[in-house]
XYZ file of C-alpha atoms in Angstrom:
677
model
C 20.455 -29.004 9.325
C 24.367 -28.770 9.300
C 25.253 -25.512 8.045
C 25.345 -25.025 4.440
C 28.941 -25.454 2.840
C 29.847 -23.001 -0.284
C 33.150 -21.295 -1.305
C 35.117 -23.828 1.230
C 33.440 -23.210 4.048
C 31.074 -23.741 6.970
C 28.287 -20.563 6.717
C 25.502 -19.845 9.576
C 22.529 -21.421 6.743
C 21.480 -24.022 5.980
C 20.176 -25.118 2.128
C 16.186 -24.976 2.807
C 16.962 -21.068 4.597
C 17.470 -19.444 1.470
C 13.027 -20.403 0.752
C 11.569 -16.729 3.151
C 14.605 -14.759 1.768
C 14.482 -15.589 -2.333
C 11.486 -15.518 -2.253
C 11.446 -11.828 -1.007
C 13.228 -10.753 -3.813
C 11.969 -12.744 -6.154
C 9.324 -10.283 -5.719
C 10.838 -7.439 -5.625
C 13.290 -8.853 -9.042
C 9.369 -9.284 -10.636
C 7.622 -6.465 -10.111
C 11.163 -4.114 -10.896
C 11.554 -6.790 -13.955
C 8.090 -5.155 -15.306
C 8.662 -1.203 -14.235
C 11.727 -2.160 -16.782
C 9.068 -3.914 -18.999
C 6.585 -0.866 -19.166
C 9.705 1.896 -19.261
C 11.681 -0.098 -22.527
C 8.038 -0.593 -24.543
C 7.710 3.552 -23.663
C 10.845 4.182 -25.666
C 10.912 2.312 -27.736
C 11.646 3.196 -31.724
C 12.608 6.758 -30.009
C 14.868 7.156 -27.789
C 15.505 11.290 -28.060
C 17.470 12.554 -24.713
C 20.912 12.400 -25.068
C 22.782 9.245 -24.506
C 19.922 7.163 -26.389
C 21.910 4.193 -27.116
C 23.646 3.724 -24.116
C 20.312 4.153 -22.308
C 18.174 1.729 -25.010
C 21.957 -0.922 -24.434
C 21.341 0.209 -20.069
C 17.422 -0.666 -20.281
C 17.721 -4.335 -23.346
C 21.131 -5.600 -20.982
C 18.235 -4.091 -17.462
C 16.594 -7.296 -18.612
C 17.926 -9.957 -19.467
C 20.213 -9.686 -16.082
C 16.995 -9.029 -14.537
C 15.210 -11.812 -16.509
C 18.585 -14.002 -15.776
C 17.870 -13.570 -11.130
C 14.383 -13.957 -11.422
C 15.391 -17.672 -13.633
C 17.924 -18.159 -10.247
C 15.382 -16.733 -7.736
C 13.122 -19.205 -8.992
C 15.281 -22.272 -9.303
C 16.601 -21.164 -5.718
C 13.830 -21.423 -4.205
C 12.116 -24.221 -5.524
C 15.045 -26.299 -4.546
C 15.557 -25.134 -1.635
C 11.648 -26.038 -0.445
C 11.807 -29.448 -0.615
C 13.292 -32.477 1.595
C 13.224 -31.885 5.425
C 15.731 -30.477 7.772
C 17.917 -33.742 8.088
C 17.441 -34.903 4.659
C 18.850 -32.863 2.244
C 19.955 -34.846 -0.560
C 17.527 -32.949 -2.959
C 18.727 -30.219 -2.056
C 22.280 -30.917 -3.143
C 22.287 -28.801 -5.917
C 22.210 -25.739 -4.300
C 25.771 -25.068 -3.446
C 25.485 -24.294 -7.772
C 23.082 -22.187 -7.481
C 24.524 -20.279 -6.033
C 27.539 -19.431 -6.903
C 25.280 -18.316 -9.985
C 23.782 -16.347 -7.685
C 26.799 -15.064 -6.653
C 28.490 -15.135 -10.231
C 24.858 -12.494 -11.385
C 25.804 -9.652 -8.776
C 28.569 -8.762 -11.675
C 26.645 -7.678 -13.963
C 23.895 -6.233 -12.027
C 26.872 -4.731 -11.145
C 27.987 -3.520 -14.203
C 25.387 -2.051 -14.902
C 24.360 -0.300 -11.877
C 27.629 1.846 -12.599
C 26.214 2.265 -16.413
C 23.358 3.623 -15.087
C 24.855 5.444 -12.932
C 27.360 7.464 -15.980
C 23.763 7.869 -18.230
C 22.425 9.216 -15.686
C 25.023 12.100 -15.228
C 26.214 12.521 -18.323
C 23.618 11.052 -20.761
C 20.526 12.276 -18.546
C 20.553 16.221 -18.671
C 16.770 17.148 -21.917
C 15.362 13.823 -21.067
C 12.323 12.391 -20.226
C 12.022 12.952 -16.060
C 9.832 9.599 -15.446
C 12.759 8.376 -17.467
C 15.582 9.609 -15.881
C 14.282 9.308 -12.053
C 13.197 5.097 -13.456
C 16.735 4.997 -14.884
C 17.703 6.320 -10.636
C 15.542 4.342 -8.738
C 17.275 1.152 -10.894
C 20.311 2.535 -9.762
C 19.741 3.645 -6.481
C 17.717 -0.229 -6.080
C 20.469 -2.054 -7.752
C 22.658 -0.046 -4.847
C 20.827 -1.103 -1.976
C 20.356 -4.819 -2.764
C 24.172 -5.048 -3.523
C 24.229 -3.482 0.008
C 21.634 -5.772 2.516
C 23.659 -9.013 0.108
C 27.190 -7.841 1.901
C 24.798 -7.548 5.531
C 23.284 -10.813 4.930
C 27.261 -11.869 4.974
C 28.894 -10.680 7.288
C 24.862 -11.864 9.132
C 25.749 -15.960 8.060
C 29.843 -16.010 8.543
C 29.859 -18.294 11.206
C 33.958 -17.474 12.348
C 34.357 -21.319 12.918
C 32.870 -22.029 9.699
C 37.007 -23.593 7.735
C 35.983 -27.177 6.953
C 36.456 -30.062 9.905
C 39.038 -32.987 8.728
C 35.517 -35.848 9.738
C 35.861 -39.735 10.870
C 36.425 -42.035 8.110
C 33.470 -43.037 5.837
C 33.088 -46.350 6.579
C 33.463 -44.681 10.486
C 30.419 -44.372 12.329
C 30.415 -41.004 13.845
C 31.916 -41.685 17.148
C 32.869 -44.225 17.025
C 36.413 -43.503 15.824
C 38.249 -42.931 19.140
C 39.007 -39.707 20.784
C 40.656 -40.016 22.961
C 44.328 -40.653 20.628
C 46.200 -37.815 20.731
C 46.221 -36.602 16.873
C 41.888 -36.504 18.277
C 42.491 -35.112 21.020
C 44.658 -31.653 19.884
C 42.051 -31.281 17.591
C 38.969 -30.698 19.909
C 41.320 -28.552 23.017
C 42.633 -26.794 19.596
C 38.515 -26.597 18.446
C 37.375 -25.728 22.249
C 40.102 -23.021 22.083
C 38.774 -20.925 18.853
C 35.673 -20.912 20.179
C 35.886 -19.960 23.460
C 38.282 -16.936 21.189
C 35.774 -16.635 19.352
C 32.544 -15.976 21.974
C 35.443 -14.225 24.118
C 35.492 -11.739 20.379
C 31.267 -11.739 20.170
C 31.524 -10.940 23.703
C 33.879 -7.891 23.307
C 31.882 -6.828 20.627
C 28.704 -7.052 22.449
C 29.907 -4.981 25.382
C 31.959 -2.751 23.563
C 31.360 0.100 25.633
C 31.784 -2.195 29.322
C 35.636 -0.654 31.465
C 38.189 -3.459 29.751
C 39.054 -4.684 33.389
C 40.165 -8.103 34.880
C 37.120 -8.752 36.568
C 35.157 -8.068 33.335
C 37.715 -10.244 30.930
C 37.866 -12.319 33.740
C 33.277 -12.370 33.662
C 33.342 -12.643 29.259
C 36.719 -15.070 29.335
C 33.825 -17.752 31.499
C 31.117 -17.132 30.623
C 32.279 -18.270 26.800
C 33.361 -21.724 28.256
C 29.765 -22.280 29.412
C 28.975 -21.207 25.256
C 31.578 -22.178 23.670
C 30.908 -26.116 25.852
C 27.145 -25.065 25.221
C 27.072 -25.141 21.783
C 30.106 -27.553 20.435
C 27.823 -30.792 20.479
C 25.764 -29.095 17.873
C 25.890 -28.669 13.920
C 22.371 -25.882 14.312
C 21.811 -23.141 12.134
C 19.371 -20.230 14.350
C 16.647 -21.806 11.847
C 16.418 -25.008 12.898
C 16.503 -23.632 16.438
C 13.481 -21.644 15.816
C 11.565 -24.871 13.531
C 12.194 -27.002 16.415
C 11.007 -24.286 19.422
C 7.763 -24.536 17.323
C 7.502 -27.570 16.547
C 8.355 -27.912 20.556
C 5.319 -25.757 22.065
C 3.018 -27.831 19.692
C 3.885 -30.667 21.390
C 4.285 -29.587 24.971
C 0.765 -28.274 24.394
C -1.038 -31.823 22.660
C 1.235 -33.112 26.105
C -1.130 -30.415 27.918
C -4.336 -32.478 26.880
C -3.324 -35.220 28.635
C -1.274 -35.071 31.229
C -1.724 -35.308 34.637
C -2.000 -32.485 37.316
C 1.548 -30.911 38.106
C 2.306 -32.037 41.242
C 0.502 -29.608 44.152
C 1.509 -29.508 47.934
C -1.381 -29.055 49.149
C -0.045 -26.853 51.914
C 2.639 -25.308 52.504
C 6.257 -27.085 53.284
C 6.482 -25.586 56.345
C 4.438 -24.836 58.054
C 0.558 -27.205 57.333
C -1.423 -24.955 58.370
C -0.129 -21.660 57.182
C -3.240 -19.211 55.500
C -2.489 -19.596 51.703
C -4.558 -15.411 51.776
C -2.049 -14.330 54.293
C 0.706 -14.834 52.717
C -0.774 -14.023 49.106
C -0.863 -10.265 51.548
C 2.321 -10.103 52.057
C 4.053 -11.824 49.017
C 1.871 -7.683 47.501
C 3.382 -5.594 49.043
C 6.589 -7.245 49.317
C 7.113 -7.566 45.779
C 5.697 -3.844 45.827
C 9.708 -3.230 46.935
C 11.296 -5.821 45.358
C 9.254 -3.178 41.704
C 10.107 -0.170 43.296
C 14.219 -1.583 43.189
C 13.904 -1.128 39.491
C 13.717 2.248 40.082
C 12.713 5.267 37.571
C 12.521 2.305 34.408
C 9.521 -0.052 35.994
C 8.231 3.155 36.935
C 7.391 4.852 34.016
C 6.680 1.337 31.495
C 4.200 1.141 34.740
C 2.682 4.703 34.392
C 3.514 6.012 30.802
C 1.182 8.780 30.738
C 1.150 10.932 34.891
C 5.192 8.690 35.324
C 6.605 10.876 33.322
C 4.805 13.914 35.281
C 5.599 13.510 39.317
C 9.408 12.354 38.430
C 9.539 15.314 36.376
C 9.360 18.148 39.494
C 11.980 16.126 41.253
C 14.570 15.164 39.053
C 17.255 17.110 38.701
C 16.612 19.129 42.459
C 19.620 19.660 44.941
C 18.677 17.849 47.670
C 22.286 17.507 49.479
C 20.434 15.828 52.463
C 20.216 12.406 50.385
C 23.777 12.060 49.978
C 24.310 10.710 53.140
C 22.189 7.776 52.043
C 21.853 7.652 48.877
C 24.517 6.983 45.994
C 24.936 6.210 42.276
C 21.760 8.485 41.366
C 23.187 11.624 40.154
C 19.479 12.453 38.401
C 17.661 11.542 41.781
C 15.097 9.983 40.106
C 15.901 7.120 40.456
C 15.112 7.796 44.397
C 12.082 10.167 43.474
C 10.479 7.065 41.823
C 10.836 4.947 44.830
C 9.751 7.578 46.716
C 6.353 7.326 45.235
C 6.232 4.026 44.288
C 6.718 2.646 48.143
C 4.401 5.149 49.892
C 7.066 5.641 52.143
C 8.922 9.071 52.793
C 12.907 10.277 52.865
C 13.678 9.540 56.783
C 11.935 5.374 56.865
C 15.039 5.404 54.568
C 18.792 4.067 55.619
C 20.983 3.022 52.745
C 19.890 3.519 49.086
C 22.730 2.372 46.528
C 21.970 2.194 43.188
C 26.170 1.693 42.127
C 25.920 -0.752 39.704
C 28.933 -3.256 38.433
C 29.718 -7.038 37.118
C 28.417 -8.915 40.184
C 27.113 -5.597 42.709
C 23.663 -4.623 41.772
C 21.900 -1.710 43.155
C 19.999 -2.884 46.645
C 17.974 -0.593 49.692
C 17.228 -0.982 53.013
C 14.714 1.477 54.304
C 11.680 0.727 58.194
C 8.632 -0.239 56.456
C 6.463 0.628 59.464
C 3.449 -0.744 57.922
C 4.541 -4.493 58.605
C 7.462 -3.351 61.275
C 10.491 -4.837 59.247
C 14.006 -3.726 58.316
C 12.414 -4.600 53.798
C 16.660 -5.628 51.798
C 15.481 -5.102 48.063
C 17.323 -6.506 45.852
C 17.245 -5.081 42.065
C 16.743 -7.343 39.735
C 18.486 -6.863 35.257
C 18.086 -3.915 33.814
C 21.067 -3.546 32.101
C 24.226 -5.021 30.511
C 26.166 -5.435 34.126
C 23.048 -7.234 34.657
C 23.046 -9.951 32.234
C 26.582 -10.745 32.424
C 26.762 -11.493 35.968
C 22.854 -13.220 34.863
C 25.522 -15.194 32.354
C 27.258 -16.501 34.043
C 26.233 -19.423 35.613
C 28.749 -22.075 36.304
C 28.541 -23.179 39.573
C 30.536 -22.872 43.215
C 31.008 -23.241 46.012
C 29.006 -21.602 49.103
C 30.782 -21.282 52.513
C 28.268 -21.418 54.668
C 28.856 -21.327 58.117
C 28.148 -24.310 60.348
C 26.944 -26.095 57.312
C 28.867 -29.400 56.608
C 29.493 -31.069 53.675
C 29.569 -28.999 49.658
C 26.507 -26.350 49.030
C 26.793 -24.632 45.822
C 25.496 -21.940 44.141
C 25.629 -19.846 41.055
C 28.688 -18.267 40.402
C 26.965 -14.359 39.065
C 24.043 -14.499 41.645
C 26.303 -15.547 44.574
C 28.686 -12.879 43.971
C 26.655 -10.253 43.463
C 24.720 -11.434 47.531
C 28.175 -11.735 48.869
C 28.552 -7.702 47.844
C 25.161 -6.613 48.742
C 25.945 -8.709 52.807
C 29.293 -7.132 52.587
C 27.719 -3.761 52.346
C 24.903 -4.674 54.702
C 27.120 -5.450 57.460
C 31.136 -4.259 56.591
C 29.242 -0.591 56.566
C 27.273 -1.087 59.041
C 24.573 -0.787 57.514
C 21.758 -3.163 59.122
C 23.506 -2.418 63.367
C 22.198 1.099 62.037
C 19.052 -0.173 61.062
C 19.067 -1.847 63.617
C 19.369 0.756 66.288
C 16.803 2.473 65.877
C 13.961 0.424 65.101
C 15.760 -2.634 67.458
C 12.037 -4.593 67.501
C 11.717 -4.967 64.046
C 12.516 -8.007 61.971
C 14.558 -8.987 58.925
C 12.975 -8.631 55.757
C 15.035 -9.777 52.267
C 13.175 -9.649 49.494
C 14.313 -8.719 44.775
C 12.432 -9.994 41.820
C 14.701 -12.218 38.338
C 18.184 -11.061 39.575
C 17.187 -9.749 42.292
C 15.408 -12.314 43.524
C 19.060 -15.358 43.010
C 20.732 -12.607 44.811
C 18.491 -12.259 48.177
C 18.320 -16.490 48.476
C 21.800 -16.177 48.568
C 22.010 -12.970 50.760
C 19.021 -14.602 53.140
C 21.800 -17.694 53.382
C 24.944 -16.134 54.325
C 22.489 -13.804 57.058
C 20.554 -16.764 58.535
C 23.155 -17.001 61.108
C 23.187 -13.637 62.475
C 18.941 -13.025 62.513
C 17.550 -16.451 62.038
C 14.196 -15.337 61.767
C 14.252 -13.082 58.752
C 11.868 -13.979 56.145
C 12.872 -14.142 52.266
C 10.988 -13.445 49.275
C 12.089 -14.353 45.625
C 9.914 -13.513 42.915
C 10.609 -15.394 39.819
C 14.176 -16.054 40.834
C 16.390 -18.278 38.632
C 15.176 -21.433 38.205
C 19.691 -22.907 38.536
C 20.245 -21.069 41.620
C 21.306 -23.401 45.384
C 22.369 -27.186 45.180
C 18.837 -27.621 46.967
C 19.071 -31.004 48.977
C 22.745 -30.285 49.737
C 22.402 -26.322 51.485
C 18.415 -27.125 52.200
C 16.848 -30.599 52.968
C 17.512 -29.644 56.526
C 15.194 -26.051 56.460
C 18.213 -24.013 56.556
C 16.238 -21.063 54.864
C 13.577 -21.145 57.062
C 10.907 -18.718 55.783
C 12.181 -18.607 51.985
C 9.098 -17.880 50.109
C 9.238 -17.940 45.615
C 6.917 -16.725 44.038
C 6.385 -17.050 40.049
C 3.566 -17.036 37.647
C 2.837 -19.719 35.200
C 5.654 -19.549 32.941
C 8.272 -17.364 33.685
C 11.165 -18.629 31.620
C 14.595 -17.913 33.952
C 12.956 -19.740 36.554
C 13.333 -23.177 34.145
C 16.485 -21.756 33.111
C 19.266 -24.174 34.417
C 22.006 -25.389 32.413
C 21.051 -29.654 33.002
C 17.594 -28.183 31.596
C 18.919 -25.695 28.356
C 20.775 -29.477 28.006
C 17.659 -31.337 28.515
C 15.672 -28.453 25.756
C 19.100 -28.634 23.341
C 17.628 -32.924 23.221
C 14.939 -32.290 22.715
C 14.953 -29.850 19.960
C 17.325 -32.063 18.442
C 15.350 -35.315 18.835
C 12.348 -33.451 17.430
C 14.049 -32.053 14.499
C 15.446 -34.945 13.223
C 12.160 -36.090 13.546
C 9.268 -34.591 11.455
C 9.262 -34.848 7.760
C 8.007 -32.131 7.254
C 10.507 -28.819 5.077
C 11.200 -26.092 7.364
C 9.990 -23.456 6.051
C 6.489 -24.808 6.014
C 7.054 -26.547 9.999
C 8.163 -22.354 10.705
C 4.240 -20.442 8.483
C 3.122 -23.727 11.077
C 4.720 -22.263 13.897
C 3.714 -18.193 13.445
C 0.267 -19.384 12.249
C -0.536 -21.088 15.548
C 1.016 -18.793 17.711
C -0.658 -15.726 17.519
C -4.098 -16.943 16.301
C -3.771 -20.572 18.129
C -5.882 -23.611 16.528
C -4.804 -27.172 17.232
C -1.533 -27.928 17.679
C 0.567 -29.545 14.122
C 0.777 -33.166 13.938
C 3.780 -33.057 12.989
C 5.017 -37.263 13.433
C 8.553 -37.136 16.049
C 8.917 -41.206 15.691
C 12.170 -42.471 13.367
C 8.793 -45.270 13.315
C 6.576 -42.440 11.120
C 8.824 -42.164 8.299
C 8.430 -44.228 5.253
C 13.017 -43.839 4.433
C 12.433 -44.802 0.733
C 10.487 -42.497 -0.133
C 13.260 -40.387 0.865
C 16.390 -39.789 -0.977
C 18.558 -40.571 1.188
C 19.040 -42.378 4.157
C 18.061 -40.597 7.300
C 20.321 -38.821 8.487
C 18.340 -38.237 12.187
C 19.763 -37.145 15.329
C 23.253 -38.131 14.755
C 24.204 -36.147 11.812
C 22.828 -32.131 14.361
C 25.949 -34.048 16.522
C 29.692 -32.665 15.574
C 31.058 -34.550 18.891
C 29.162 -36.732 21.158
C 29.646 -35.260 24.844
C 28.832 -36.833 28.215
C 24.877 -35.753 27.855
C 25.220 -36.908 24.501
C 27.143 -40.729 24.692
C 23.262 -42.355 23.813
C 20.370 -40.866 21.836
C 18.028 -42.923 22.548
C 14.799 -43.056 25.843
C 14.882 -39.482 27.473
C 15.403 -41.602 31.105
C 19.073 -42.862 29.073
C 21.245 -43.488 31.621
C 23.410 -41.877 29.124
C 20.844 -38.954 29.832
C 22.833 -38.633 33.993
C 23.208 -35.025 33.363
C 27.217 -33.196 32.949
C 26.207 -30.177 35.099
C 25.202 -30.742 39.072
C 22.079 -29.579 38.723
C 20.730 -26.717 40.679
C 17.251 -26.125 42.096
C 14.812 -23.065 43.601
C 15.160 -22.639 47.023
C 12.525 -22.923 50.116
C 8.355 -23.164 49.424
C 7.811 -22.486 46.788
C 4.443 -21.254 45.436
C 3.312 -21.710 41.662
C 0.652 -18.836 40.515
C -1.583 -20.689 36.991
C -4.429 -19.079 34.868
C -7.591 -20.640 35.339
C -9.694 -21.862 31.736
C -7.290 -21.456 28.141
C -4.274 -20.233 28.233
C -5.247 -18.326 25.294
C -7.201 -15.348 25.119
C -9.289 -11.682 22.812
C -7.901 -8.541 24.020
C -10.518 -8.058 26.144
C -11.691 -10.653 28.143
C -10.951 -11.099 32.000
C -9.255 -13.954 33.034
C -8.737 -15.101 36.605
C -5.991 -15.994 39.076
C -4.886 -19.484 41.133
C -1.976 -19.979 42.995
C -1.271 -23.226 45.000
C 2.416 -24.601 46.312
C 4.221 -26.529 44.959
C 7.690 -28.758 44.973
C 11.509 -27.894 42.994
C 10.315 -31.411 41.676
C 7.458 -29.965 39.339
C 9.540 -27.223 37.336
C 13.190 -29.853 35.804
C 12.144 -29.028 31.767
C 11.494 -25.483 30.166
C 8.167 -24.789 29.241
C 7.849 -23.176 25.500
C 5.034 -20.123 25.605
C 5.127 -17.006 23.584
C 4.175 -15.670 26.856
C 7.629 -17.270 28.923
C 9.384 -13.624 29.035
C 6.207 -11.526 29.438
C 4.819 -13.284 32.928
C 8.711 -12.885 33.959
C 7.972 -9.192 34.470
C 7.795 -7.832 37.820
C 4.300 -5.882 37.229
C 2.845 -8.780 35.321
C 3.753 -10.375 39.059
C 2.792 -7.421 41.079
C -1.057 -7.920 38.602
C -1.181 -12.021 39.619
C -0.442 -11.050 42.633
C -2.965 -8.099 42.652
C -6.007 -9.790 41.593
C -5.245 -12.940 43.149
C -5.346 -10.249 46.685
C -8.086 -8.592 45.608
C -10.407 -11.466 44.203
C -11.342 -9.783 41.076
C -10.886 -10.687 37.214
C -8.086 -8.748 35.306
C -8.514 -7.643 31.675
C -5.025 -8.329 30.311
C -4.809 -5.336 27.864
C -3.239 -3.282 29.574
C -4.887 0.034 28.565
C -7.214 -1.425 31.362
C -5.750 -0.754 33.767
C -6.596 2.001 36.548
C -4.387 4.010 37.724
C -4.468 3.512 41.339
C -3.434 -0.325 40.177
C -0.802 1.394 38.197
C 0.567 3.016 41.090
C 0.563 0.674 43.110
C 3.339 -1.230 40.760
C-alpha cells in the first residue's frame, strides 16, 4: 500500500509493515518485564544498599513503562496484521498508535538516565547481581533507542513531503495533467526525484572519483531510476510480497503452459552439430571466466587457489610491463595463466585498467583452436555496475548498415573503448602479424558478453569471419530487428543457464514486471505478513504454490472495511505505461521504451527434471536452440542470480560436454573441475 503518513510526511514503510519488527520488540520487552519483576520481587521489602529509594522508584517506574510499551506493541502488531495490502481501512488507527509509541520513548529515555545515575552514584555496596541487572536494563534501553533512530533513518523518504492530490470527487488520472499547474507540479516532482536519486548514487559511490564522466553517469542513471519509480507508490515490502506471489503464480502457470519456443537447429547453420558447438563454447567460456582474474579463481579454488597464487603475486616481472597494465601485484595475470593453461609468450596484451565505460580485457593466441582471442571481463567492480546501470538507448553507427541501430549505452561505450584500444593501438595488427592464418574470436561473460557482442559488430567489416561467444549477456542489448535481422552478426552465439536474471533484464521487461507486481499485489486478499511468511516457506522448502486469488472477481467487497482500492491506489500519476490497467494485451501497455534484444543465435541451457533437489542429488542439463522472443518477461526464482554466475555456466557446459550428472554441492566438485574454471 502507499507509505504510511505520520508526522506530516510520507514514510518508506506501510501500516502493515510493523508485524515482524513489532513482534520481535514485543518478545524482548516481555522477557525484560519478567526479569525486572523477578528482581523487584526479590528486593521487595529489603532494599538495603545505598540509594535504595532511587532503586525502588527505578524498578517500579520501569515496570510501568514496560507494561505500557508492551500494551502499545500488542495493539500495533494486532492492527498491523489486519486488512490487505491495498485495503488499509482496518489499519486507519495505526498513526495514532505510532504517535503513542513515540511518546513512550520519552519516559523510557528518562528512566534510562535514572538507571545510569543510580549505577554511577548509589550502586556501591549493593548486590552485584542487582547492579548488573540495572546496567543491563540501561544498556538495553539505549540499544533500543539507537536501533529506533537507525530505523527512522532507513524508512525516511526524501520524497515524502505531502503532495497535492486531485480533488476527492475527481478520480485519479482524470484531472488534466497538461494544465500549466499540473505540468509545473510534475516537472518539479521529477526534478526533485532526479536530485534525490543522484544524491543516493553519489553517497553510495563516494569512494569513486567525482569527475565529469562520473557526474554525467550519475545524472543519467538517476533519471532512469526516477522515471521508473515515479509512477508507483509502493514500499519495499510491497515489492517483496509481490515477488513472492509472482514466483508462485509463475510456478502454477509453468505446470500447465506449453513448452518454450525451441528452435530445432542452429538458426544460421541447420546442419551444425550441437555437441561440437557446446565443445567450442566450453573452451571459450574458460577464457571468459579467466578474464575475472584472481577473485573468481580464488572463489572457485578456495583451498588450492591461494597457495598457487601466493608464489606468483608480488613477484617482480619486468618483461610483463610491456603487455600487462593495471595489475600492480600480478595476481590477476597469474590467475589467468593458471586458468587458461597458456604461457606468457601467448599473450599479446593484457589490460586491467578499469573506469566507468572502460573495462578490462586481454588478447591472446590460442594455438589449440588456432585463434586470436579477445576476452572481455564482466561486472566485478562498482565502476562496472555504473556501466551496467547506464541502460538507456544509444545510437550505434555501423558502417554499411542503413537506418538507425541502437544499443545499451554503457555497454556500447565500453565496447567502443575496447575497439579503440584494439585498432588504434595496433593490438590486433600485432597479433595477426604473429599468426596471420588464425581466426578472430571474441568472448565475454555478463557485461563482458554484451561488450563482446557490440565489439563483434564494430569489427565485422574488418574481420568478416570473426566469431563471438557471449555467455549470459544482458537482455536489453541491441535493437535486434533493425541491426541483426540481415545476419549482421553471422557467427554470434549467446548462451545462458535457465534462470539467468540479467539475460532477461531490459527496461521494457522491468516495466512489464512492475505492472504484474501492481496487479497481483492489488488483487491478493491476504495480509502482507502471511504472504511473506508463506513466500519464505515456499522458497526454502517448496511445496504447492499458494492458491491466492489474483482476480478482482474472487473478492467480496462487502466484506472489506472500505471500497477496494485496486491497482490505481498504488499509482501516483499515470504514465504511458499505465494509461489502462486492463488486460495484459491492452494497447495501452505498449512499451514506452525502445525494446532491445539478445544478439545472434541463442543456446538455452535448462535442467532435466524438477528444479528443486536436495543438496546431494544429481542434476543433468540439456541445451536447446531458442530465439529472442522467448525471453520477453522476467522469471522470479531463488536461482535468478546464481544461474548468472560464471562458475555455474562453466559447470553446466562441463556437464553437457562430458555427459555426466553433476552434483549441486560445491563440496562434491573434483579438484580438476575447479581448476578448469
